[in-house]
Coordinates of C-alpha atoms in Angstrom, one line a residue:
M461 CA 33.5 -21.9 58.8
A462 CA 32.8 -19.8 55.8
G463 CA 31.4 -21.3 52.6
T464 CA 33.0 -21.1 49.1
L465 CA 31.9 -19.1 46.1
Y466 CA 32.1 -21.2 42.9
L467 CA 32.2 -19.4 39.5
V468 CA 30.7 -21.9 37.1
G469 CA 31.0 -21.5 33.4
T470 CA 27.9 -22.4 31.4
P471 CA 27.4 -23.1 27.7
I472 CA 27.3 -20.1 25.4
G473 CA 25.0 -22.0 23.1
N474 CA 25.4 -25.7 22.8
L475 CA 24.3 -27.4 26.1
E476 CA 26.7 -30.3 25.4
D477 CA 29.6 -27.9 26.2
I478 CA 29.0 -28.0 29.9
S479 CA 31.6 -29.9 31.9
E480 CA 31.0 -32.8 34.3
R481 CA 32.7 -30.7 37.1
A482 CA 30.3 -27.8 36.5
L483 CA 27.3 -30.2 36.7
R484 CA 28.6 -31.8 39.9
T485 CA 29.3 -28.3 41.4
L486 CA 25.8 -27.1 40.6
R487 CA 24.3 -30.2 42.2
E488 CA 26.4 -30.1 45.4
V489 CA 26.3 -26.4 46.4
D490 CA 23.6 -25.1 48.7
L491 CA 22.5 -22.2 46.5
I492 CA 22.9 -21.1 42.8
A493 CA 23.0 -17.4 42.1
C494 CA 21.7 -16.8 38.6
E495 CA 21.9 -13.7 36.3
D496 CA 18.3 -14.6 35.2
T497 CA 16.6 -17.5 37.0
R498 CA 14.3 -18.1 34.1
T499 CA 17.1 -18.5 31.6
S500 CA 19.2 -20.6 33.9
G501 CA 16.1 -22.7 34.8
I502 CA 16.2 -24.1 31.3
L503 CA 19.7 -25.3 31.8
L504 CA 19.1 -26.7 35.3
R505 CA 15.9 -28.5 34.3
H506 CA 17.7 -30.0 31.3
F507 CA 20.2 -31.7 33.5
G508 CA 17.8 -32.5 36.4
I509 CA 19.4 -30.1 38.9
T510 CA 17.1 -29.1 41.7
T511 CA 19.4 -26.9 43.8
P512 CA 17.6 -23.7 45.0
T513 CA 18.3 -20.6 43.0
T514 CA 18.3 -16.8 43.6
S515 CA 18.7 -13.9 41.3
Y516 CA 22.0 -11.9 41.1
H517 CA 22.2 -9.4 38.2
K518 CA 23.6 -5.9 37.4
F519 CA 20.5 -4.2 38.8
N520 CA 20.8 -5.7 42.3
E521 CA 24.6 -6.4 42.5
E522 CA 25.3 -4.3 45.6
E523 CA 22.3 -5.2 47.7
K524 CA 22.2 -8.8 46.7
G525 CA 26.0 -9.1 46.9
D526 CA 26.0 -8.1 50.5
E527 CA 23.3 -10.7 51.2
L528 CA 25.3 -13.4 49.5
I529 CA 28.4 -12.5 51.4
G530 CA 26.4 -12.8 54.6
R531 CA 25.3 -16.3 53.6
L532 CA 28.8 -17.3 52.5
L533 CA 30.2 -16.1 55.9
G534 CA 27.5 -18.3 57.5
G535 CA 28.9 -21.4 55.8
T536 CA 26.7 -21.6 52.7
D537 CA 28.4 -22.8 49.5
I538 CA 27.2 -20.8 46.5
A539 CA 27.6 -21.2 42.8
L540 CA 27.4 -18.2 40.6
I541 CA 26.3 -18.6 37.0
T542 CA 25.3 -16.2 34.2
D543 CA 23.0 -16.6 31.2
A544 CA 26.0 -17.9 29.2
G545 CA 29.8 -18.1 29.6
M546 CA 32.0 -17.3 32.5
P547 CA 30.7 -15.1 35.4
A548 CA 32.5 -11.7 35.7
I549 CA 33.5 -11.6 32.0
S550 CA 31.2 -8.8 30.7
D551 CA 28.6 -10.3 33.1
P552 CA 27.8 -9.9 36.8
G553 CA 30.3 -11.3 39.3
E554 CA 33.3 -8.9 39.4
S555 CA 32.0 -7.1 42.5
L556 CA 31.0 -10.2 44.3
V557 CA 34.4 -11.8 43.8
R558 CA 36.0 -8.6 45.1
K559 CA 33.8 -8.7 48.2
C560 CA 34.7 -12.3 48.8
H561 CA 38.4 -11.5 48.8
E562 CA 37.8 -8.5 51.1
N563 CA 36.1 -10.8 53.6
G564 CA 38.5 -13.8 53.4
I565 CA 36.0 -16.0 51.6
S566 CA 37.4 -18.7 49.3
V567 CA 36.6 -18.3 45.6
T568 CA 37.2 -21.0 43.0
A569 CA 36.1 -21.7 39.4
A570 CA 34.7 -24.5 37.3
P571 CA 35.8 -23.0 34.0
G572 CA 33.6 -23.2 31.0
P573 CA 33.2 -21.7 27.5
T574 CA 33.6 -18.0 26.8
A575 CA 32.6 -16.2 23.7
V576 CA 35.7 -14.0 23.7
T577 CA 38.3 -16.9 23.4
T578 CA 36.0 -19.0 21.2
A579 CA 35.6 -16.2 18.6
L580 CA 39.3 -15.3 18.8
A581 CA 40.3 -18.9 18.0
L582 CA 37.9 -19.1 15.1
S583 CA 38.7 -15.7 13.7
G584 CA 42.0 -16.4 11.8
R585 CA 43.4 -13.2 13.4
A586 CA 46.5 -12.9 15.5
T587 CA 45.9 -14.6 18.8
R588 CA 49.2 -14.2 20.8
R589 CA 48.2 -10.7 22.1
F590 CA 44.6 -9.4 22.3
A591 CA 42.6 -6.6 24.0
F592 CA 39.1 -7.5 25.1
E593 CA 36.8 -4.5 25.3
G594 CA 33.4 -6.3 25.7
F595 CA 30.6 -4.0 24.7
L596 CA 31.5 -0.4 23.8
P597 CA 30.0 2.2 26.1
Q598 CA 26.7 3.7 25.1
E599 CA 27.4 7.2 26.4
N600 CA 28.9 9.1 23.5
K601 CA 31.7 10.9 25.4
E602 CA 32.9 7.6 27.0
K603 CA 32.6 5.7 23.7
A604 CA 34.7 8.4 21.9
F605 CA 37.4 8.0 24.5
V606 CA 37.5 4.2 24.1
L607 CA 37.5 4.4 20.3
D608 CA 40.4 6.8 20.5
E609 CA 42.3 4.3 22.6
L610 CA 41.5 1.5 20.1
K611 CA 42.9 3.7 17.3
R612 CA 46.4 3.2 18.8
E613 CA 45.9 -0.5 19.8
S614 CA 48.4 -2.8 18.2
R615 CA 46.9 -6.0 19.7
T616 CA 44.0 -7.9 18.2
I617 CA 40.7 -6.3 19.4
V618 CA 37.7 -8.3 20.6
L619 CA 34.3 -6.6 21.0
Y620 CA 30.8 -7.8 21.8
E621 CA 27.8 -6.3 20.0
A622 CA 24.0 -6.7 19.8
P623 CA 22.5 -7.1 16.3
H624 CA 20.5 -3.8 16.5
R625 CA 23.7 -1.8 17.1
L626 CA 26.0 -3.7 14.8
L627 CA 25.8 -1.4 11.8
K628 CA 26.3 1.8 13.8
T629 CA 29.3 0.2 15.6
L630 CA 30.9 -0.9 12.3
R631 CA 30.5 2.6 10.9
E632 CA 32.2 4.1 14.0
L633 CA 35.0 1.5 13.7
A634 CA 35.5 2.5 10.1
D635 CA 35.7 6.2 11.0
T636 CA 38.2 5.4 13.7
L637 CA 40.3 2.5 12.4
G638 CA 39.7 2.7 8.6
G639 CA 37.4 0.7 6.4
D640 CA 40.3 -1.4 5.1
R641 CA 41.1 -2.8 8.6
G642 CA 40.6 -6.6 8.8
I643 CA 37.7 -7.9 10.9
T644 CA 36.1 -11.3 11.5
L645 CA 32.4 -11.2 12.5
T646 CA 31.3 -14.2 14.5
R647 CA 27.7 -14.9 15.6
E648 CA 25.6 -17.6 17.3
L649 CA 28.8 -19.3 18.5
T650 CA 28.4 -23.1 19.1
K651 CA 24.8 -22.9 17.9
R652 CA 23.1 -24.3 14.8
F653 CA 23.4 -21.1 12.8
E654 CA 27.0 -20.3 13.8
T655 CA 28.8 -18.1 11.3
V656 CA 32.4 -16.9 11.1
T657 CA 32.9 -14.2 8.4
P658 CA 36.4 -12.7 7.7
A659 CA 36.2 -9.3 5.9
T660 CA 37.3 -5.7 6.0
I661 CA 35.3 -3.3 8.1
A662 CA 34.0 -1.7 4.8
E663 CA 32.9 -5.1 3.5
A664 CA 31.2 -5.9 6.8
I665 CA 29.3 -2.6 6.6
E666 CA 28.1 -3.3 3.1
E667 CA 26.9 -6.7 4.2
A668 CA 25.1 -5.4 7.2
E669 CA 23.4 -2.7 5.1
H670 CA 21.9 -5.4 2.8
T671 CA 21.2 -8.2 5.3
P672 CA 19.7 -7.3 8.7
P673 CA 22.0 -8.6 11.4
R674 CA 20.6 -11.3 13.7
G675 CA 22.0 -12.9 16.8
E676 CA 24.7 -11.8 19.2
Y677 CA 28.0 -10.9 17.6
V678 CA 31.6 -11.1 18.6
L679 CA 33.9 -8.9 16.5
V680 CA 37.6 -9.8 16.2
I681 CA 39.6 -6.9 14.7
D682 CA 43.2 -6.6 13.6
G683 CA 45.3 -4.2 15.7
K684 CA 47.3 -1.5 14.2
S685 CA 50.2 -3.0 12.3
R686 CA 53.8 -2.1 13.1
E687 CA 54.2 -0.8 9.6
E688 CA 51.2 1.5 10.0
A689 CA 52.5 2.7 13.3
A690 CA 56.0 3.4 11.9
A691 CA 54.5 5.3 8.9
E692 CA 52.4 7.4 11.3
Q693 CA 55.4 8.2 13.4
A694 CA 57.5 9.0 10.4
A695 CA 54.8 11.4 9.2
R696 CA 54.8 13.1 12.6
W697 CA 58.6 13.7 12.4
E698 CA 58.1 15.2 8.9
T699 CA 55.9 17.9 10.3
M700 CA 58.4 18.7 13.1
D701 CA 61.7 20.6 12.4
I702 CA 65.0 19.0 13.7
P703 CA 65.6 21.5 16.5
S704 CA 62.1 20.9 17.9
H705 CA 62.7 17.2 17.5
V706 CA 65.9 17.3 19.5
A707 CA 64.3 19.6 22.1
L708 CA 61.5 17.1 22.6
Y709 CA 63.9 14.5 23.8
E710 CA 65.9 17.0 25.9
A711 CA 62.7 18.0 27.6
Q712 CA 62.4 14.3 28.7
G713 CA 65.7 14.5 30.4
M714 CA 68.1 13.3 27.7
S715 CA 71.5 14.9 27.2
R716 CA 72.0 16.8 24.0
K717 CA 74.1 14.0 22.6
D718 CA 71.5 11.3 23.4
A719 CA 68.7 13.5 22.1
M720 CA 70.5 14.0 18.7
K721 CA 71.1 10.2 18.5
A722 CA 67.4 9.5 19.2
A723 CA 66.3 12.1 16.6
A724 CA 68.7 10.7 14.0
K725 CA 67.2 7.2 14.5
D726 CA 63.7 8.5 14.3
R727 CA 64.4 10.2 11.0
G728 CA 66.7 7.6 9.5
V729 CA 69.6 10.0 9.1
S730 CA 73.1 10.3 10.6
R731 CA 73.8 12.2 13.8
R732 CA 76.0 14.5 11.8
D733 CA 73.0 15.4 9.7
I734 CA 71.2 16.4 12.9
Y735 CA 74.2 18.3 14.1
Q736 CA 74.5 20.3 10.8
A737 CA 70.8 21.1 11.0
L738 CA 71.2 22.5 14.5
L739 CA 74.2 24.5 13.4
G740 CA 72.3 26.0 10.5
S741 CA 69.4 27.0 12.8
G742 CA 71.7 28.6 15.4
H743 CA 71.2 25.7 17.9
D744 CA 74.9 25.1 17.9
K745 CA 75.8 24.8 21.6
K746 CA 78.3 22.0 22.3
E747 CA 77.1 18.5 22.7

């Protein structure tokens, strides 16, 4: 009978945040796969856990993942932990879970703290809908693509960032989203020097320029407001003449009548105004 993979959430700072279930799981499994055995060793020694450990990280995910799958198929129960937080959330684990599903191996979780939801709850930003991006790509072309996507994002945005890249990232966000966009910078979550700082992106840049950033950051950023999106759309229609506007909808398969109605709604005018504009331009075929 195959073993079970347990995804075990570990504290993101304060060791008191670990759950009793997580501790019991770590004691009872046959093996603990750690992102860094040295880092996890501090946690395990603190709670007197002597279960054997092995390394599983982003540099050996494929090779080690196959080895762990083999052991799970042989009946070994394995817990997967990362340096902090939930495995597979911006940390190793995603590919191992996928391999387990492909091989019919049971996967369960002993949930624990995660920086993304902790920061979101503390931020004071809208929490009903959010987009988690983790760390921005380091390759410039891929990063530009992601930033362009974020420019249109209406949900609250959550990013991770290292202190040595914080100022550069804030400047890139200002160029993309605007310096007046609201942001909350959180750092050292659940630790002694935890800080939660609401600001605008421009204010955050000014602070980072004068005070060297320290600690790992989670950035919680307002999404594009509906008012801002509506204003941008209205500006787009202002640069497009009415015949082109109607033709745009017709190209999407709308009838002339429905296209005129949609264009009138976009522009905040009556359908008769649209019809008169079409007549004046020579686009006067019957509806």
